[in-house]
Amino acid sequence: MFSNIILEQARRLLADKCGALDGEKIPLDQAANRILHQSIYAPHDLPAQTQSAVDGYALGTGGCNIGSSYELTARLELDSFPRFSLLDGQAASVKTGGILPKGTAAVVPGEKTREEKQQIIVLETIKPGTNIKKAGEDYPQGGLLLSAGKRIDYAAAALLSVYGLQEVETVRKPQVAVICLADNIIDKNQEPQNGQMRDGNGPMLNALINRDGGVMNRLVYGGSTPGDKLAAQLEKWLGQTDIVIFTGGTFENGESNFAGIVDALDARMLFQGVDLQPGSHVGAAYKDNCILLSLSGNPAACAVNYHLLARMVLQRMQGLEGRWQRIKACCTNGFAKKSNSRRMVRGQAWWTESGWEVEVLPGQKPSMMRSLVNCNAFLDLPAGTPPVEAGQEVTIILLTPEEIIQQGQP
């Protein structure tokens, strides 16, 4: 077991124990934001036949200059399947998406023509191939549509629907159990007595787990349960659980409730303690294919631990790389404390025309929740960093890059 290691080492140790979960077939209508388990290839050309890109006239070979005249030989509807070929100087009226007859050199939009006594007069020069969608032009038969590990977004849903796929094989959602080890934390629906607090970490983790593609399958308050009994209960859950997240509990003389549970489960400890503020008492272990994570009980520290470690585990279990995005930004208001250890300062980042900016949010104590509201980035301050001045460049970790908006924009 490793103790008091750097954050990057902790991430590597966890990454080495996380592989993609099995796949499961689900209806395409329920697959939004899920991760593909296997690559998907085109079963046929798209479009399947050569089609018109506009309403107008398919032109046979011949002069396509202004004033050129064509004999109108057919009028095709969308459901028409032409069994003839256009010859030189012939034309056929077509609809957008309609199948083109053989011999079509180009399609001229209807508004660029004049029809006179079964003759089509072209009112502008048309280059060969204009307004023709060739069979397989979008995707050829056998071509790659979507790679394994691709998130099913709006474009993927549209593409798979066009091909008539009703089911898709996605990575199974990670199942996560959350166990609170603090003996003074109660369910959010209960009325606290002296010294008690309603649980905020459980609902917070549930929201984060759902956002990151997992499912919280149970929330347990085990602070008053002896470690060996809690471990016995856990043993029954491990077959249906991929990650167990513990929050809170005591940590004295290098030992913790988490360490006792790990021993009782006969699990293997990966590390205990990371050089990080807040959340230095974070730990990790594994048993069989289940990852066990011990996060801080303080709300802000719990959130920091989750974003930097637990989220990566969830992502890798879904076949994603689990990388973070670190960039430079200008700190608009500064941070008055010296950082003796590596410190993650909660901030709100945005993009402006002059580059990235970040504001240090109020309420930076580990026990305070204020700094989590509007937090979308951490200022990553190395150990020994002096107080940060307003206007100083800092390194930030973007937590939700897809949600970053341009300052002043809705």
Coordinates of C-alpha atoms in Angstrom, one line a residue:
M1 CA 0.0 0.0 0.0
F2 CA 1.1 3.5 -0.8
S3 CA 0.7 6.4 1.7
N4 CA 0.6 10.1 1.2
I5 CA 1.3 10.0 -2.5
I6 CA 0.9 12.6 -5.2
L7 CA -2.4 13.0 -7.0
E8 CA -1.1 11.7 -10.3
Q9 CA 0.2 8.5 -8.8
A10 CA -3.2 7.9 -7.1
R11 CA -4.9 8.3 -10.5
R12 CA -2.5 5.9 -12.1
L13 CA -3.0 3.3 -9.4
L14 CA -6.8 3.5 -9.9
A15 CA -6.6 3.6 -13.7
D16 CA -4.6 0.3 -13.7
K17 CA -7.5 -1.4 -11.9
C18 CA -10.3 0.0 -14.0
G19 CA -11.4 -1.7 -17.2
A20 CA -14.5 -1.2 -19.4
L21 CA -17.6 -3.0 -18.2
D22 CA -19.6 -5.5 -20.3
G23 CA -22.0 -4.3 -23.0
E24 CA -25.8 -4.5 -22.9
K25 CA -28.3 -3.9 -25.7
I26 CA -30.8 -1.2 -25.1
P27 CA -33.4 0.6 -27.3
L28 CA -31.9 3.4 -29.3
D29 CA -34.6 5.8 -27.8
Q30 CA -33.1 5.2 -24.4
A31 CA -29.4 5.4 -25.4
A32 CA -28.8 9.2 -25.2
N33 CA -25.4 9.9 -23.6
R34 CA -24.6 6.2 -23.3
I35 CA -21.2 4.9 -24.5
L36 CA -20.9 2.5 -27.4
H37 CA -19.5 -0.9 -26.4
Q38 CA -18.6 -1.9 -30.0
S39 CA -17.9 -0.1 -33.2
I40 CA -20.8 0.1 -35.7
Y41 CA -20.3 -0.2 -39.5
A42 CA -22.6 0.8 -42.3
P43 CA -24.8 -2.1 -43.5
H44 CA -25.4 -0.4 -46.8
D45 CA -24.6 2.7 -48.8
L46 CA -26.0 6.1 -47.6
P47 CA -27.7 7.2 -49.6
A48 CA -28.6 3.8 -50.9
Q49 CA -29.1 5.1 -54.5
T50 CA -28.0 8.1 -56.4
Q51 CA -30.4 10.9 -55.5
S52 CA -31.3 14.5 -56.4
A53 CA -30.3 17.1 -53.9
V54 CA -33.0 19.6 -55.0
D55 CA -36.4 19.9 -56.6
G56 CA -35.8 20.4 -60.3
Y57 CA -34.8 18.6 -63.5
A58 CA -32.3 15.8 -64.1
L59 CA -30.4 16.6 -67.3
G60 CA -28.8 14.1 -69.7
T61 CA -25.5 14.8 -71.2
G62 CA -25.2 17.8 -73.5
G63 CA -24.7 21.5 -73.3
C64 CA -25.4 22.8 -69.8
N65 CA -24.9 26.5 -70.6
I66 CA -27.4 29.3 -70.3
G67 CA -30.1 28.9 -72.8
S68 CA -29.6 25.2 -73.3
S69 CA -32.8 23.3 -74.2
Y70 CA -33.8 19.8 -73.0
E71 CA -36.7 17.6 -74.0
L72 CA -38.8 16.8 -70.9
T73 CA -39.3 13.0 -71.2
A74 CA -40.6 12.1 -67.7
R75 CA -42.0 13.4 -64.4
L76 CA -40.7 11.4 -61.4
E77 CA -42.2 11.3 -57.9
L78 CA -40.4 10.6 -54.7
D79 CA -41.5 6.9 -54.8
S80 CA -40.5 6.5 -58.5
F81 CA -37.8 4.0 -59.4
P82 CA -36.7 5.1 -62.9
R83 CA -36.0 2.1 -65.2
F84 CA -34.9 4.3 -68.2
S85 CA -31.7 6.2 -69.0
L86 CA -31.6 9.9 -70.0
L87 CA -30.0 10.4 -73.4
D88 CA -28.3 13.5 -74.7
G89 CA -30.6 16.5 -74.6
Q90 CA -33.2 14.8 -72.4
A91 CA -34.5 15.8 -69.0
A92 CA -36.8 14.5 -66.2
S93 CA -38.4 16.4 -63.4
V94 CA -37.3 15.1 -60.0
K95 CA -37.9 15.7 -56.3
T96 CA -35.4 16.3 -53.5
G97 CA -34.2 12.8 -52.3
G98 CA -35.7 11.1 -55.4
I99 CA -33.8 8.4 -57.2
L100 CA -32.1 9.7 -60.4
P101 CA -32.3 7.9 -63.7
K102 CA -29.1 6.6 -65.3
G103 CA -27.4 9.0 -67.6
T104 CA -28.0 12.0 -65.3
A105 CA -25.2 14.5 -65.7
A106 CA -26.5 17.2 -63.4
V107 CA -29.7 18.4 -61.7
V108 CA -30.8 22.0 -62.2
P109 CA -33.1 23.6 -59.6
G110 CA -36.6 24.3 -60.9
E111 CA -36.3 28.0 -60.2
K112 CA -33.3 28.1 -62.6
T113 CA -35.3 26.9 -65.5
R114 CA -38.2 27.8 -67.8
E115 CA -40.6 25.1 -69.1
E116 CA -42.0 25.6 -72.6
K117 CA -44.0 23.0 -74.5
Q118 CA -42.2 19.9 -73.0
Q119 CA -38.9 21.7 -73.3
I120 CA -36.8 22.8 -70.4
I121 CA -34.7 26.0 -70.9
V122 CA -31.7 26.2 -68.5
L123 CA -31.3 29.8 -67.2
E124 CA -27.8 29.4 -65.7
T125 CA -24.7 27.3 -66.5
I126 CA -24.7 24.0 -64.6
K127 CA -21.5 22.0 -64.0
P128 CA -21.6 18.2 -64.4
G129 CA -22.3 16.5 -61.1
T130 CA -24.2 19.5 -59.6
N131 CA -26.9 18.7 -57.1
I132 CA -26.3 15.0 -57.3
K133 CA -26.0 12.9 -54.1
K134 CA -24.1 9.8 -55.2
A135 CA -24.8 6.4 -53.6
G136 CA -22.6 5.9 -50.6
E137 CA -21.4 9.5 -50.7
D138 CA -22.2 10.0 -47.1
Y139 CA -21.2 6.5 -45.9
P140 CA -20.2 3.6 -48.1
Q141 CA -21.3 0.1 -47.2
G142 CA -18.9 -1.4 -44.6
G143 CA -17.6 2.0 -43.7
L144 CA -17.2 3.0 -40.0
L145 CA -20.2 4.8 -38.6
L146 CA -19.3 5.1 -34.9
S147 CA -16.3 3.9 -32.9
A148 CA -16.5 2.0 -29.7
G149 CA -16.2 4.5 -26.8
K150 CA -18.3 7.1 -28.7
R151 CA -20.9 8.9 -26.6
I152 CA -24.3 8.7 -28.3
D153 CA -25.2 12.3 -28.9
Y154 CA -27.8 13.9 -31.2
A155 CA -25.8 13.2 -34.3
A156 CA -25.2 9.6 -33.5
A157 CA -28.9 9.1 -32.7
A158 CA -29.8 10.5 -36.0
L159 CA -27.3 8.4 -37.9
L160 CA -28.3 5.2 -36.3
S161 CA -32.0 6.0 -36.8
V162 CA -31.5 6.6 -40.5
Y163 CA -30.0 3.1 -40.8
G164 CA -33.0 1.6 -39.0
L165 CA -31.2 0.4 -35.9
Q166 CA -33.7 0.0 -33.1
E167 CA -31.2 -1.3 -30.5
V168 CA -27.6 -0.4 -29.8
E169 CA -25.0 -2.1 -27.6
T170 CA -23.7 0.2 -24.9
V171 CA -21.4 -0.2 -22.0
R172 CA -23.3 -1.1 -18.9
K173 CA -23.8 1.7 -16.4
P174 CA -21.5 1.4 -13.4
Q175 CA -23.4 0.5 -10.2
V176 CA -22.2 2.6 -7.3
A177 CA -23.0 2.1 -3.6
V178 CA -22.5 5.1 -1.3
I179 CA -21.9 4.5 2.4
C180 CA -21.7 7.3 5.0
L181 CA -19.4 6.4 7.9
A182 CA -19.9 9.6 10.0
D183 CA -22.1 8.7 13.0
N184 CA -23.6 12.2 13.2
I185 CA -25.0 12.3 9.6
I186 CA -28.6 11.4 9.1
D187 CA -30.9 11.0 6.1
K188 CA -32.0 14.3 4.5
N189 CA -35.6 13.5 5.3
Q190 CA -35.0 13.2 9.0
E191 CA -35.1 16.0 11.6
P192 CA -31.6 16.5 13.1
Q193 CA -31.1 16.3 16.9
N194 CA -28.3 18.0 18.8
G195 CA -24.9 17.3 17.1
Q196 CA -26.5 15.8 14.0
M197 CA -26.6 17.0 10.4
R198 CA -28.7 16.1 7.4
D199 CA -26.7 14.4 4.6
G200 CA -25.6 16.5 1.7
N201 CA -22.9 14.3 0.4
G202 CA -25.2 11.4 -0.6
P203 CA -27.5 13.6 -2.8
M204 CA -24.4 15.4 -4.2
L205 CA -22.7 12.1 -5.1
N206 CA -26.0 10.8 -6.6
A207 CA -26.2 13.8 -8.9
L208 CA -22.6 13.6 -9.9
I209 CA -22.7 9.8 -10.5
N210 CA -25.8 10.2 -12.7
R211 CA -24.2 13.0 -14.6
D212 CA -21.1 10.8 -15.3
G213 CA -23.1 7.8 -16.5
G214 CA -23.4 5.7 -13.4
V215 CA -26.2 4.6 -11.1
M216 CA -26.2 5.0 -7.3
N217 CA -27.8 1.7 -6.4
R218 CA -27.9 2.2 -2.6
L219 CA -27.2 4.9 0.0
V220 CA -26.3 3.5 3.5
Y221 CA -25.8 5.3 6.8
G222 CA -23.3 3.0 8.5
G223 CA -21.7 5.3 11.1
S224 CA -23.2 3.4 14.0
T225 CA -22.6 -0.1 12.5
P226 CA -19.5 -1.9 13.6
G227 CA -16.9 -2.3 10.8
D228 CA -17.1 -6.1 10.7
K229 CA -20.9 -6.1 10.4
L230 CA -20.8 -3.4 7.7
A231 CA -18.1 -5.5 5.8
A232 CA -20.4 -8.5 6.0
Q233 CA -23.2 -6.5 4.4
L234 CA -20.9 -5.2 1.8
E235 CA -19.8 -8.7 0.9
K236 CA -23.3 -9.5 -0.2
W237 CA -23.5 -6.4 -2.4
L238 CA -20.2 -6.7 -4.3
G239 CA -21.5 -8.9 -7.0
Q240 CA -24.0 -6.2 -8.0
T241 CA -21.7 -3.2 -7.4
D242 CA -18.8 -1.9 -9.4
I243 CA -17.8 1.0 -7.0
V244 CA -18.3 1.5 -3.3
I245 CA -17.8 5.1 -2.2
F246 CA -17.4 5.8 1.5
T247 CA -17.7 9.3 3.0
G248 CA -16.6 10.5 6.3
G249 CA -15.5 8.5 9.3
T250 CA -12.6 8.9 11.6
F251 CA -8.9 9.1 10.7
E252 CA -6.5 8.8 13.7
N253 CA -2.8 7.7 13.9
G254 CA -2.8 6.7 10.3
E255 CA -5.9 4.4 10.7
S256 CA -9.4 4.9 9.5
N257 CA -12.8 3.3 9.5
F258 CA -12.2 2.6 5.8
A259 CA -9.0 0.7 6.6
G260 CA -10.8 -1.5 9.1
I261 CA -13.5 -2.3 6.5
V262 CA -10.9 -3.1 3.9
D263 CA -9.2 -5.6 6.2
A264 CA -12.5 -7.2 7.2
L265 CA -13.4 -7.6 3.5
D266 CA -9.9 -9.1 2.8
A267 CA -9.6 -6.4 0.1
R268 CA -6.3 -5.0 -1.2
M269 CA -5.5 -1.4 -0.3
L270 CA -4.1 0.7 -3.1
F271 CA -3.3 3.9 -1.2
Q272 CA -4.2 5.9 1.9
G273 CA -3.6 9.6 1.9
V274 CA -2.8 12.0 -1.0
D275 CA -0.8 15.2 -0.8
L276 CA -3.8 17.4 -1.5
Q277 CA -5.9 20.1 0.1
P278 CA -8.7 19.7 0.7
G279 CA -9.3 16.0 0.9
S280 CA -5.9 14.6 1.9
H281 CA -7.4 11.6 3.7
V282 CA -8.7 10.0 0.5
G283 CA -8.0 6.3 0.1
A284 CA -8.7 3.5 -2.4
A285 CA -8.8 -0.3 -2.4
Y286 CA -10.1 -3.1 -4.6
K287 CA -11.7 -6.5 -4.2
D288 CA -12.2 -8.7 -7.2
N289 CA -13.6 -6.3 -9.8
C290 CA -15.0 -3.7 -7.4
I291 CA -13.2 -0.4 -6.6
L292 CA -13.5 0.9 -3.0
L293 CA -13.0 4.7 -2.5
S294 CA -12.9 6.6 0.7
L295 CA -13.7 10.3 0.3
S296 CA -13.7 13.1 2.8
G297 CA -16.8 13.8 4.8
N298 CA -16.4 17.6 4.4
P299 CA -18.6 18.7 1.5
A300 CA -16.1 20.7 -0.5
A301 CA -13.3 18.1 0.1
C302 CA -15.7 15.3 -0.9
A303 CA -16.5 17.1 -4.2
V304 CA -12.7 17.6 -4.8
N305 CA -12.0 13.9 -4.2
Y306 CA -14.9 12.9 -6.5
H307 CA -13.9 15.1 -9.4
L308 CA -10.2 14.2 -9.3
L309 CA -10.5 10.4 -8.6
A310 CA -14.0 8.9 -8.5
R311 CA -15.1 10.5 -11.8
M312 CA -12.1 9.0 -13.6
V313 CA -13.0 5.5 -12.3
L314 CA -16.6 5.9 -13.6
Q315 CA -15.3 7.1 -17.0
R316 CA -12.8 4.3 -17.4
M317 CA -15.4 1.7 -16.5
Q318 CA -17.4 3.0 -19.5
G319 CA -14.4 2.7 -21.9
L320 CA -13.4 6.4 -21.7
E321 CA -9.9 7.6 -21.0
G322 CA -10.8 9.7 -18.0
R323 CA -8.4 12.5 -18.7
W324 CA -8.7 15.9 -17.2
Q325 CA -8.4 19.2 -19.0
R326 CA -5.7 21.6 -17.5
I327 CA -5.4 25.1 -19.0
K328 CA -4.0 28.5 -18.1
A329 CA -6.3 31.2 -17.0
C330 CA -6.2 34.7 -15.5
C331 CA -7.4 34.9 -11.9
T332 CA -9.6 37.9 -11.7
N333 CA -9.8 38.3 -7.9
G334 CA -6.8 36.5 -6.3
F335 CA -6.5 34.0 -3.4
A336 CA -5.0 35.4 -0.2
K337 CA -3.5 32.2 1.4
K338 CA -0.2 30.5 0.8
S339 CA -0.5 26.9 -0.2
N340 CA 1.8 24.7 1.9
S341 CA 0.4 21.6 0.2
R342 CA -1.0 21.2 -3.3
R343 CA -4.3 23.0 -3.1
M344 CA -7.5 22.8 -5.3
V345 CA -9.3 26.1 -5.0
R346 CA -12.9 26.1 -6.2
G347 CA -13.5 28.6 -8.9
Q348 CA -15.8 29.6 -11.8
A349 CA -14.1 29.8 -15.2
W350 CA -15.2 31.3 -18.5
W351 CA -13.8 32.2 -21.9
T352 CA -13.5 35.7 -23.1
E353 CA -12.0 37.1 -26.3
S354 CA -8.8 37.7 -24.5
G355 CA -8.6 34.2 -23.1
W356 CA -9.6 32.1 -20.1
E357 CA -10.5 33.8 -16.8
V358 CA -11.3 32.3 -13.4
E359 CA -12.8 33.8 -10.3
V360 CA -12.1 32.3 -6.8
L361 CA -15.4 31.5 -5.3
P362 CA -16.3 32.5 -1.6
G363 CA -16.3 29.9 1.1
Q364 CA -13.1 27.9 0.6
K365 CA -13.1 26.0 3.9
P366 CA -13.4 22.3 3.3
S367 CA -16.6 22.2 5.5
M368 CA -18.3 24.9 3.5
M369 CA -20.7 24.3 0.6
R370 CA -20.8 27.9 -0.7
S371 CA -17.7 27.4 -3.0
L372 CA -19.4 24.4 -4.8
V373 CA -22.2 26.6 -6.1
N374 CA -21.2 27.7 -9.7
C375 CA -17.9 25.8 -9.4
N376 CA -16.8 24.5 -12.8
A377 CA -13.0 24.6 -12.3
F378 CA -10.3 24.1 -9.7
L379 CA -7.3 26.4 -9.4
D380 CA -4.5 23.8 -9.2
L381 CA -1.9 25.5 -6.9
P382 CA 1.4 23.6 -6.3
A383 CA 2.8 23.2 -2.8
G384 CA 4.6 26.4 -1.8
T385 CA 2.6 28.7 -4.0
P386 CA 2.4 32.2 -2.4
P387 CA -0.9 34.1 -2.3
V388 CA -2.3 34.6 -5.8
E389 CA -2.7 38.2 -6.9
A390 CA -5.6 39.5 -9.0
G391 CA -4.6 39.3 -12.6
Q392 CA -2.1 36.5 -12.1
E393 CA -1.9 33.6 -14.5
V394 CA -2.8 30.2 -12.8
T395 CA -3.4 26.6 -13.9
I396 CA -7.0 25.4 -13.7
I397 CA -8.6 22.1 -14.2
L398 CA -11.9 22.3 -16.1
L399 CA -14.5 20.1 -14.4
T400 CA -17.3 20.3 -17.0
P401 CA -15.8 21.7 -20.2
E402 CA -19.1 21.2 -22.1
E403 CA -20.8 23.6 -19.8
I404 CA -18.3 26.4 -19.9
I405 CA -19.9 29.5 -21.5
Q406 CA -18.5 32.7 -22.9
Q407 CA -18.7 35.5 -20.4
G408 CA -21.8 37.7 -21.0
Q409 CA -23.5 35.1 -23.2
P410 CA -26.8 33.4 -22.3

